[in-house]
CSV table of C-alpha atoms and ligand atoms in Angstrom, one decimal:
chain,number,residue,atom,x,y,z
A,25,UNK,CA,91.6,117.2,134.6
A,26,UNK,CA,88.0,116.4,135.5
A,27,UNK,CA,88.0,116.4,139.2
A,28,UNK,CA,89.4,118.8,141.8
A,29,UNK,CA,93.1,118.6,142.4
A,30,UNK,CA,92.6,118.2,146.2
A,31,UNK,CA,90.2,115.3,145.5
A,32,UNK,CA,92.8,113.6,143.4
A,33,UNK,CA,95.3,113.8,146.2
A,34,UNK,CA,92.7,112.7,148.8
A,35,UNK,CA,92.0,109.6,146.6
A,36,UNK,CA,95.7,108.7,146.7
A,37,UNK,CA,95.8,109.2,150.4
A,38,UNK,CA,92.7,107.0,151.0
A,39,UNK,CA,94.2,104.3,148.9
A,40,UNK,CA,95.1,101.9,151.7
A,41,UNK,CA,91.6,101.0,152.7
A,42,UNK,CA,90.7,100.8,149.0
A,43,UNK,CA,93.7,98.6,148.2
A,44,UNK,CA,92.7,96.2,151.0
A,45,UNK,CA,89.1,96.2,149.8
A,46,UNK,CA,90.2,95.4,146.2
A,47,UNK,CA,92.7,92.8,147.5
A,48,UNK,CA,89.9,91.2,149.5
A,49,UNK,CA,87.6,91.1,146.5
A,50,UNK,CA,90.3,89.6,144.3
A,51,UNK,CA,91.2,86.9,146.9
A,52,UNK,CA,87.6,86.0,147.6
A,53,UNK,CA,87.0,85.5,143.9
A,54,UNK,CA,89.9,83.2,143.6
A,55,UNK,CA,89.6,81.2,146.8
A,56,UNK,CA,85.9,81.7,147.9
A,57,UNK,CA,84.8,84.2,150.6
A,58,UNK,CA,85.1,81.6,153.4
A,59,UNK,CA,88.8,81.1,152.7
A,60,UNK,CA,89.7,84.8,153.1
A,61,UNK,CA,90.2,86.2,156.6
A,62,UNK,CA,89.1,89.8,156.5
A,63,UNK,CA,90.2,91.9,159.5
A,64,UNK,CA,90.3,95.1,157.6
A,65,UNK,CA,86.9,96.7,158.4
A,66,UNK,CA,85.4,98.0,161.6
A,67,UNK,CA,82.0,96.8,160.5
A,68,UNK,CA,80.3,95.3,163.6
A,69,UNK,CA,79.3,91.6,163.2
A,70,UNK,CA,77.6,91.2,166.6
A,71,UNK,CA,73.8,91.6,166.0
A,72,UNK,CA,71.9,94.6,167.4
A,73,UNK,CA,70.1,93.9,170.7
A,74,UNK,CA,66.6,92.5,170.2
A,75,UNK,CA,65.1,95.7,171.6
A,76,UNK,CA,66.1,97.5,168.4
A,77,UNK,CA,63.7,95.3,166.3
A,78,UNK,CA,61.0,95.6,168.9
A,79,UNK,CA,61.3,99.4,169.0
A,80,UNK,CA,61.2,99.6,165.1
A,81,UNK,CA,58.1,97.4,165.0
A,82,UNK,CA,56.4,99.5,167.7
A,83,UNK,CA,57.2,102.8,165.9
A,84,UNK,CA,56.1,101.5,162.5
A,85,UNK,CA,52.8,100.0,164.0
A,86,UNK,CA,51.9,103.1,166.0
A,87,UNK,CA,53.7,105.7,163.8
A,88,UNK,CA,52.0,109.0,163.5
A,89,UNK,CA,51.6,110.7,160.1
A,90,UNK,CA,54.8,112.7,160.6
A,91,UNK,CA,57.0,109.6,161.0
A,92,UNK,CA,58.9,110.3,157.8
A,93,UNK,CA,58.7,114.1,157.8
A,94,UNK,CA,61.3,116.8,157.9
A,95,UNK,CA,61.9,118.1,161.4
A,96,UNK,CA,64.0,120.7,163.2
A,97,UNK,CA,67.6,120.5,161.9
A,98,UNK,CA,68.8,119.7,165.4
A,99,UNK,CA,66.5,116.6,165.5
A,100,UNK,CA,63.3,115.5,167.2
A,101,UNK,CA,62.7,117.5,170.4
A,102,UNK,CA,61.4,114.4,172.3
A,103,UNK,CA,64.5,112.3,171.4
A,104,UNK,CA,66.8,115.2,172.3
A,105,UNK,CA,65.1,115.6,175.6
A,106,UNK,CA,65.4,111.9,176.5
A,107,UNK,CA,69.0,111.9,175.3
A,108,UNK,CA,69.8,115.0,177.4
A,109,UNK,CA,68.4,113.3,180.5
A,110,UNK,CA,70.5,110.2,179.7
A,111,UNK,CA,73.6,112.3,179.2
A,112,UNK,CA,72.9,114.2,182.5
A,113,UNK,CA,73.1,110.8,184.3
A,114,UNK,CA,76.0,109.5,182.3
A,115,UNK,CA,78.3,112.6,182.5
A,116,UNK,CA,77.1,114.2,185.7
A,117,UNK,CA,76.4,117.7,184.2
A,118,UNK,CA,72.9,119.2,183.7
A,119,UNK,CA,72.2,118.8,180.0
A,120,UNK,CA,69.0,120.0,178.1
A,121,UNK,CA,67.8,119.2,174.6
A,122,UNK,CA,69.5,122.4,173.4
A,123,UNK,CA,72.9,120.8,174.1
A,124,UNK,CA,72.2,117.9,171.8
A,125,UNK,CA,72.1,117.8,168.0
A,126,UNK,CA,71.2,114.6,166.3
A,127,UNK,CA,73.6,113.7,163.4
A,128,UNK,CA,74.3,111.2,160.6
A,129,UNK,CA,76.6,109.1,162.7
A,130,UNK,CA,79.7,110.1,164.5
A,131,UNK,CA,81.2,111.1,161.2
A,132,UNK,CA,78.3,113.5,160.7
A,133,UNK,CA,78.8,114.8,164.3
A,134,UNK,CA,82.5,115.4,163.7
A,135,UNK,CA,81.9,117.3,160.4
A,136,UNK,CA,79.2,119.4,162.0
A,137,UNK,CA,81.4,120.3,164.9
A,138,UNK,CA,84.4,121.1,162.8
A,139,UNK,CA,82.3,123.1,160.4
A,140,UNK,CA,81.0,125.1,163.3
A,141,UNK,CA,84.4,125.8,164.9
A,142,UNK,CA,87.1,126.0,162.3
A,143,UNK,CA,88.3,129.0,160.3
A,144,UNK,CA,90.7,128.5,157.4
A,145,UNK,CA,94.2,127.7,158.7
A,146,UNK,CA,93.0,126.6,162.2
A,147,UNK,CA,94.8,123.5,163.5
A,148,UNK,CA,93.2,120.3,164.8
A,149,UNK,CA,95.6,118.6,167.2
A,150,UNK,CA,95.2,114.8,167.3
A,151,UNK,CA,97.1,112.1,169.2
A,152,UNK,CA,98.5,109.5,166.8
A,153,UNK,CA,97.7,106.8,165.8
A,154,UNK,CA,94.3,108.1,164.9
A,155,UNK,CA,91.1,107.3,162.9
A,156,UNK,CA,92.2,107.8,159.3
A,157,UNK,CA,89.2,110.1,158.3
A,158,UNK,CA,90.2,112.9,160.7
A,159,UNK,CA,92.5,114.5,158.2
A,160,UNK,CA,89.8,114.7,155.6
A,161,UNK,CA,87.3,116.0,158.1
A,162,UNK,CA,89.6,118.8,159.2
A,163,UNK,CA,90.4,119.8,155.6
A,164,UNK,CA,86.7,119.7,154.7
A,165,UNK,CA,86.3,122.8,156.8
A,166,UNK,CA,89.6,124.6,156.0
A,167,UNK,CA,91.5,123.1,159.0
A,168,UNK,CA,94.8,121.2,159.1
A,169,UNK,CA,95.5,118.1,161.2
A,170,UNK,CA,98.5,118.3,163.5
A,171,UNK,CA,99.5,114.9,164.9
A,172,UNK,CA,101.1,114.4,168.3
A,173,UNK,CA,102.8,111.1,169.4
A,174,UNK,CA,101.3,109.0,172.2
A,175,UNK,CA,103.3,107.0,174.8
A,176,UNK,CA,104.5,103.4,174.3
A,177,UNK,CA,101.0,102.0,175.3
A,178,UNK,CA,99.2,104.6,173.2
A,179,UNK,CA,98.2,106.8,176.2
A,180,UNK,CA,98.1,110.6,176.0
A,181,UNK,CA,101.5,112.2,176.1
A,182,UNK,CA,100.8,115.4,177.9
A,183,UNK,CA,104.2,116.9,177.3
A,184,UNK,CA,103.9,116.3,173.6
A,185,UNK,CA,100.4,117.9,173.7
A,186,UNK,CA,101.7,120.8,175.7
A,187,UNK,CA,104.3,121.4,173.0
A,188,UNK,CA,101.9,121.0,170.1
A,189,UNK,CA,99.0,123.2,171.2
A,190,UNK,CA,99.5,126.8,170.3
A,191,UNK,CA,98.1,130.0,168.7
A,192,UNK,CA,96.7,128.2,165.7
A,193,UNK,CA,95.0,125.4,167.7
A,194,UNK,CA,91.3,125.6,167.7
A,195,UNK,CA,90.4,122.0,168.4
A,196,UNK,CA,92.1,119.1,170.2
A,197,UNK,CA,90.4,115.9,169.0
A,198,UNK,CA,90.7,112.7,171.0
A,199,UNK,CA,89.2,109.3,170.6
A,200,UNK,CA,88.8,106.9,173.5
A,201,UNK,CA,88.4,104.0,173.4
A,202,UNK,CA,90.6,104.4,170.4
A,203,UNK,CA,90.5,103.2,166.9
A,204,UNK,CA,93.0,101.7,165.9
A,205,UNK,CA,94.7,101.0,169.3
A,206,UNK,CA,91.8,100.1,171.6
A,207,UNK,CA,93.4,102.3,174.4
A,208,UNK,CA,91.2,104.0,176.9
A,209,UNK,CA,92.4,107.4,178.4
A,210,UNK,CA,92.4,107.6,182.2
A,211,UNK,CA,90.5,110.1,184.2
A,212,UNK,CA,93.8,111.5,185.5
A,213,UNK,CA,95.1,112.0,181.9
A,214,UNK,CA,91.9,113.7,180.8
A,215,UNK,CA,91.8,116.0,183.9
A,216,UNK,CA,95.4,117.0,183.2
A,217,UNK,CA,94.5,117.6,179.5
A,218,UNK,CA,91.6,119.8,180.7
A,219,UNK,CA,93.9,121.8,182.9
A,220,UNK,CA,96.4,122.1,180.1
A,221,UNK,CA,93.7,123.4,177.7
A,222,UNK,CA,92.4,125.9,180.2
A,223,UNK,CA,95.9,127.4,180.5
A,224,UNK,CA,96.5,127.4,176.8
A,225,UNK,CA,93.1,129.0,176.1
A,226,UNK,CA,93.9,131.8,178.5
A,227,UNK,CA,97.4,132.2,176.9
A,228,UNK,CA,96.1,132.3,173.3
A,229,UNK,CA,93.0,134.4,174.2
A,230,UNK,CA,90.4,132.2,172.7
A,231,UNK,CA,88.8,128.9,173.7
A,232,UNK,CA,90.5,125.8,172.5
A,233,UNK,CA,87.8,123.1,172.2
A,234,UNK,CA,88.2,119.6,173.2
A,235,UNK,CA,86.3,117.2,170.9
A,236,UNK,CA,85.9,113.7,172.2
A,237,UNK,CA,85.0,111.1,169.5
A,238,UNK,CA,83.5,108.2,171.5
A,239,UNK,CA,81.5,105.8,169.4
A,240,UNK,CA,83.1,102.9,171.3
A,241,UNK,CA,82.3,104.3,174.8
A,242,UNK,CA,80.1,101.2,175.7
A,243,UNK,CA,82.5,98.7,174.2
A,244,UNK,CA,84.9,98.4,177.1
A,245,UNK,CA,86.3,95.4,179.0
A,246,UNK,CA,87.2,97.3,182.2
A,247,UNK,CA,85.2,97.1,185.5
A,248,UNK,CA,84.6,100.8,185.5
A,249,UNK,CA,82.9,103.0,182.9
A,250,UNK,CA,85.2,105.3,180.9
A,251,UNK,CA,85.7,108.7,182.5
A,252,UNK,CA,83.6,111.6,181.2
A,253,UNK,CA,85.3,114.3,179.3
A,254,UNK,CA,82.6,116.7,180.6
A,255,UNK,CA,83.9,116.2,184.1
A,256,UNK,CA,87.4,117.3,182.9
A,257,UNK,CA,86.9,120.4,180.7
A,258,UNK,CA,84.1,122.9,180.0
A,259,UNK,CA,84.8,123.9,176.4
A,260,UNK,CA,84.2,120.3,175.3
A,261,UNK,CA,82.0,118.5,172.8
A,262,UNK,CA,81.2,114.9,172.4
A,263,UNK,CA,80.8,113.3,168.9
A,264,UNK,CA,79.3,109.8,168.9
A,265,UNK,CA,76.9,107.4,167.4
A,266,UNK,CA,75.0,104.2,167.8
A,267,UNK,CA,77.0,102.6,164.9
A,268,UNK,CA,79.1,100.3,167.2
A,269,UNK,CA,77.2,100.0,170.5
A,270,UNK,CA,73.9,99.1,168.8
A,271,UNK,CA,75.5,97.7,165.6
A,272,UNK,CA,73.6,100.2,163.4
A,273,UNK,CA,76.4,101.7,161.3
A,274,UNK,CA,74.4,101.7,158.1
A,275,UNK,CA,71.5,103.6,159.7
A,276,UNK,CA,73.7,106.7,160.2
A,277,UNK,CA,72.5,107.8,163.6
A,278,UNK,CA,74.6,109.7,166.1
A,279,UNK,CA,74.8,113.0,167.9
A,280,UNK,CA,76.9,116.0,168.9
A,281,UNK,CA,76.7,117.1,172.6
A,282,UNK,CA,78.0,120.4,173.9
A,283,UNK,CA,79.1,120.9,177.5
A,284,UNK,CA,76.4,123.1,179.3
A,285,UNK,CA,79.1,125.4,180.6
A,286,UNK,CA,81.0,125.9,177.3
A,287,UNK,CA,81.7,129.5,176.4
A,288,UNK,CA,79.4,131.3,174.0
A,289,UNK,CA,76.6,128.7,174.3
A,290,UNK,CA,74.0,130.2,172.0
A,291,UNK,CA,76.5,130.8,169.2
A,292,UNK,CA,78.0,127.4,169.3
A,293,UNK,CA,74.6,125.6,169.5
A,294,UNK,CA,73.3,127.8,166.6
A,295,UNK,CA,76.4,127.1,164.5
A,296,UNK,CA,76.1,123.3,165.1
A,297,UNK,CA,72.4,123.3,164.0
A,298,UNK,CA,73.1,125.4,160.9
A,299,UNK,CA,76.1,123.2,160.0
A,300,UNK,CA,73.9,120.1,160.1
A,301,UNK,CA,71.6,121.8,157.6
A,302,UNK,CA,74.1,123.4,155.2
A,303,UNK,CA,76.4,120.4,155.0
A,304,UNK,CA,73.4,118.8,153.4
A,305,UNK,CA,72.5,116.4,156.2
A,306,UNK,CA,69.4,118.5,156.9
A,307,UNK,CA,68.5,116.2,159.8
A,308,UNK,CA,69.5,112.8,161.1
A,309,UNK,CA,67.5,109.8,159.9
A,310,UNK,CA,63.9,110.1,161.3
A,311,UNK,CA,63.0,106.5,161.9
A,312,UNK,CA,66.2,106.0,164.0
A,313,UNK,CA,65.4,109.1,166.0
A,314,UNK,CA,61.9,107.8,166.8
A,315,UNK,CA,63.3,104.5,168.2
A,316,UNK,CA,66.2,105.9,170.2
A,317,UNK,CA,64.3,106.9,173.3
A,318,UNK,CA,63.7,103.2,174.1
A,319,UNK,CA,67.4,102.3,173.4
A,320,UNK,CA,69.6,104.7,175.3
A,321,UNK,CA,70.6,102.3,178.0
A,322,UNK,CA,71.0,99.3,175.6
A,323,UNK,CA,74.0,97.9,174.0
A,324,UNK,CA,75.2,94.9,172.0
A,325,UNK,CA,76.6,92.0,174.1
A,326,UNK,CA,80.1,93.3,174.8
A,327,UNK,CA,81.0,89.9,176.2
A,328,UNK,CA,81.0,88.6,172.6
A,329,UNK,CA,83.6,91.1,171.6
A,330,UNK,CA,85.6,90.4,174.7
A,331,UNK,CA,85.8,86.7,173.8
A,332,UNK,CA,87.0,87.6,170.3
A,333,UNK,CA,89.6,89.9,171.7
A,334,UNK,CA,90.9,87.3,174.1
A,335,UNK,CA,91.0,84.6,171.4
A,336,UNK,CA,92.9,86.7,168.9
A,337,UNK,CA,95.2,88.3,171.5
A,338,UNK,CA,96.1,84.9,173.0
A,339,UNK,CA,96.7,83.4,169.5
A,340,UNK,CA,98.9,86.3,168.4
A,341,UNK,CA,101.0,86.2,171.6
A,342,UNK,CA,101.5,82.5,171.2
A,343,UNK,CA,102.7,83.1,167.6
A,344,UNK,CA,105.3,85.6,169.0
A,345,UNK,CA,103.6,88.9,168.2
A,346,UNK,CA,104.2,91.9,170.5
A,347,UNK,CA,100.8,93.4,171.2
A,348,UNK,CA,99.1,95.8,173.6
A,349,UNK,CA,96.0,94.2,175.3
A,350,UNK,CA,93.3,96.8,174.5
A,351,UNK,CA,90.7,97.6,177.2
A,352,UNK,CA,88.1,98.8,174.6
A,353,UNK,CA,86.8,99.0,171.1
A,354,UNK,CA,87.2,96.0,168.8
A,355,UNK,CA,90.7,96.5,167.3
A,356,UNK,CA,94.2,95.0,168.0
A,357,UNK,CA,97.2,97.1,167.0
A,358,UNK,CA,100.1,94.6,167.1
A,359,UNK,CA,103.7,95.6,166.4
A,360,UNK,CA,104.7,94.6,162.8
A,361,UNK,CA,107.5,91.9,163.0
A,362,UNK,CA,109.1,93.8,160.0
A,363,UNK,CA,110.0,97.4,160.4
A,364,UNK,CA,108.0,98.0,157.2
A,365,UNK,CA,104.4,97.4,158.2
A,366,UNK,CA,103.2,97.6,154.5
A,367,UNK,CA,105.6,94.8,153.6
A,368,UNK,CA,104.3,92.7,156.5
A,369,UNK,CA,100.7,93.3,155.6
A,370,UNK,CA,101.7,91.9,152.2
A,371,UNK,CA,103.0,88.7,153.9
A,372,UNK,CA,99.6,88.4,155.7
A,373,UNK,CA,97.8,88.7,152.3
A,374,UNK,CA,99.9,85.6,151.2
A,375,UNK,CA,98.1,83.8,154.1
A,376,UNK,CA,94.8,85.3,152.8
A,377,UNK,CA,94.6,87.6,155.9
A,378,UNK,CA,93.5,91.2,155.3
A,379,UNK,CA,94.8,93.8,157.8
A,380,UNK,CA,95.5,97.5,157.5
A,381,UNK,CA,99.1,98.8,157.9
A,382,UNK,CA,99.6,101.1,160.9
A,383,UNK,CA,101.0,103.8,158.5
A,384,UNK,CA,97.5,104.4,157.3
A,385,UNK,CA,96.6,105.6,160.9
A,386,UNK,CA,99.8,107.6,161.5
A,387,UNK,CA,101.2,104.5,163.4
A,388,UNK,CA,104.0,103.1,161.2
A,389,UNK,CA,105.5,99.8,162.4
A,390,UNK,CA,102.2,98.4,163.5
A,391,UNK,CA,99.1,96.9,161.8
A,392,UNK,CA,95.4,97.0,162.7
A,393,UNK,CA,93.2,94.0,163.0
A,394,UNK,CA,89.4,94.6,163.4
A,395,UNK,CA,88.2,91.6,165.3
A,396,UNK,CA,84.5,92.3,164.8
A,397,UNK,CA,84.4,89.0,162.8
A,398,UNK,CA,83.1,85.5,163.3
A,399,UNK,CA,84.9,83.5,166.0
A,400,UNK,CA,85.6,80.9,163.4
A,401,UNK,CA,87.4,83.5,161.2
A,402,UNK,CA,89.8,84.2,164.1
A,403,UNK,CA,90.4,80.5,164.9
A,404,UNK,CA,91.0,79.6,161.2
A,405,UNK,CA,93.3,82.6,160.6
A,406,UNK,CA,95.6,81.9,163.6
A,407,UNK,CA,97.9,79.4,161.6
A,408,UNK,CA,98.3,82.0,158.9
A,409,UNK,CA,99.4,84.6,161.5
A,410,UNK,CA,101.9,82.1,162.8
A,411,UNK,CA,103.1,81.4,159.3
A,412,UNK,CA,103.5,85.1,158.5
A,413,UNK,CA,105.5,85.6,161.7
A,414,UNK,CA,107.9,82.7,160.7
A,415,UNK,CA,108.2,84.2,157.3
A,416,UNK,CA,109.0,87.7,158.7
A,417,UNK,CA,111.6,86.2,161.0
A,418,UNK,CA,113.3,84.5,158.1
A,419,UNK,CA,113.5,87.9,156.3
A,420,UNK,CA,115.0,89.8,159.3
B,14,LIG,N1,85.2,107.7,164.8
B,14,LIG,C1,85.8,106.6,164.9
B,14,LIG,C2,87.0,106.5,165.9
B,14,LIG,C3,85.5,105.4,164.2
B,14,LIG,O1,86.1,104.3,164.3
B,14,LIG,C4,84.3,105.6,163.3
B,14,LIG,C5,83.9,104.4,162.5
B,14,LIG,O2,84.6,103.4,162.4
B,14,LIG,C6,83.7,106.8,163.2
B,14,LIG,C7,84.1,107.9,164.0
B,14,LIG,C8,82.5,107.0,162.3
B,14,LIG,O3,81.4,106.4,162.9
B,14,LIG,P1,80.0,106.5,162.3
B,14,LIG,O4,79.7,105.3,161.5
B,14,LIG,O5,79.1,106.6,163.5
B,14,LIG,O6,79.9,107.7,161.5
C-alpha cells in the first residue's frame, strides 16, 4: 500500500464531508449551482468589515522592506503586544506579548497547543457533539480523543465530565459558541468546570489543561459577552482565529493565548513557540499580522447572521422540526425526523439540500446546517425542508 495505514483510516473517517462535497458538485453540475442549497460548509458568506481592506491598503502603501520577511516564530512583537493589551481588557487578566503566539488559524493554534502538551497515550476529553477535526488533531500528536455527552440542550454535563477526567487526561477541550450546536457555555458552568479541574489536577498530580477553542466568540446573539475562560481556570489556553469574526478563513490567521498564571509559564510558552516552528508553520502569515493591530475591536456585522438564524429557525419550526435555538456561531443542529440521521440527510439531498449528518460530529440523530449562506438560499430551501419532513413522517 502506498500511503500510511493510519491515513487510509483517517480518509475513511473524513468521508462525510467529502461525500457532501462530491454530492454537491454532482448536483450543481446537473441542476446548476443556483438550484442547489448548500448548508454543508462553515465558510462565512458575510463580507469582512471595510476596515480590513483599508488596513491592507495602508500596510501595502506604507509597508517597510520587511513586510514579507521571516519573523520570530511566535509572531510580530508589535502585533502580539497590541493583542495582549486587547486580551487584558477582554479577559480581565494581565497579559503580555509572551502569552500570545500568532498561528495559522484556530486549527494551527489547536495543533500547536496539542503538540506542546501531549505525550503518547494522553487523553483529550471533549464534550460531544464536537468539531469533527478534533480527533485528527489529538492523534496528530499521539493523543486520543475521549468524548463526553452534553445535556439535552448541549450544555456542559459536569457529572459526565467528572466521571471522564482521570489519570490519563492531559487536556479538556471545549468549544463555545459551539460548532455544530451553536450553544454557549454559561459562566457558572465554566466556573464549575474550573473547580472540577483544579481538584482533578491535584488528584492526578499534574496540571490538566483546559483548552478553549473560540473562533465564534464574537458571533453571539445574547446581550452579554460570552464569559471568559481565563476568569474560571488558570491552567487554560485559548485557541482562536479571525476566520469567522472577520470573515478571513482563507488567510489562516489566529493565535494561541496562555493564561498568565498557568503553571510552568516559561516551558509552556517555549513549547508553543517551538511547536509553531517544527510543525512547519514557521510563523503565521505576515501580511495579516501587520493589519491586525487596527482590527482587534472589529467584527463582521453579526446582525446579518442573526437574521439568517431567525429565518431558518422559524422556517424549520413551521415545518415541524425540533430544534434548539442557538445563541451563537452560525449553525443549527436540528433533530433528525428519522432516527437514522444519515438516511434523513439523503432525503434532504433529494430536495437538493446539502447538510451534514450529526453522526459526523459525534451527535447521531441530528443534522447540521451551516446558515452562513445567502438569505435567498434559506428562503428557497424552506419548501424542500418541509417536503423532506413530510417524506420522513411517511416513512416512520
Ligand atoms: N474550531 C472550530 C470549532 C471551527 O468551527 C473551525 C472552523 O470551522 C476551526 C476551529 C478552524 O478554524 P480556522 O479556520 O481558524 O483554522
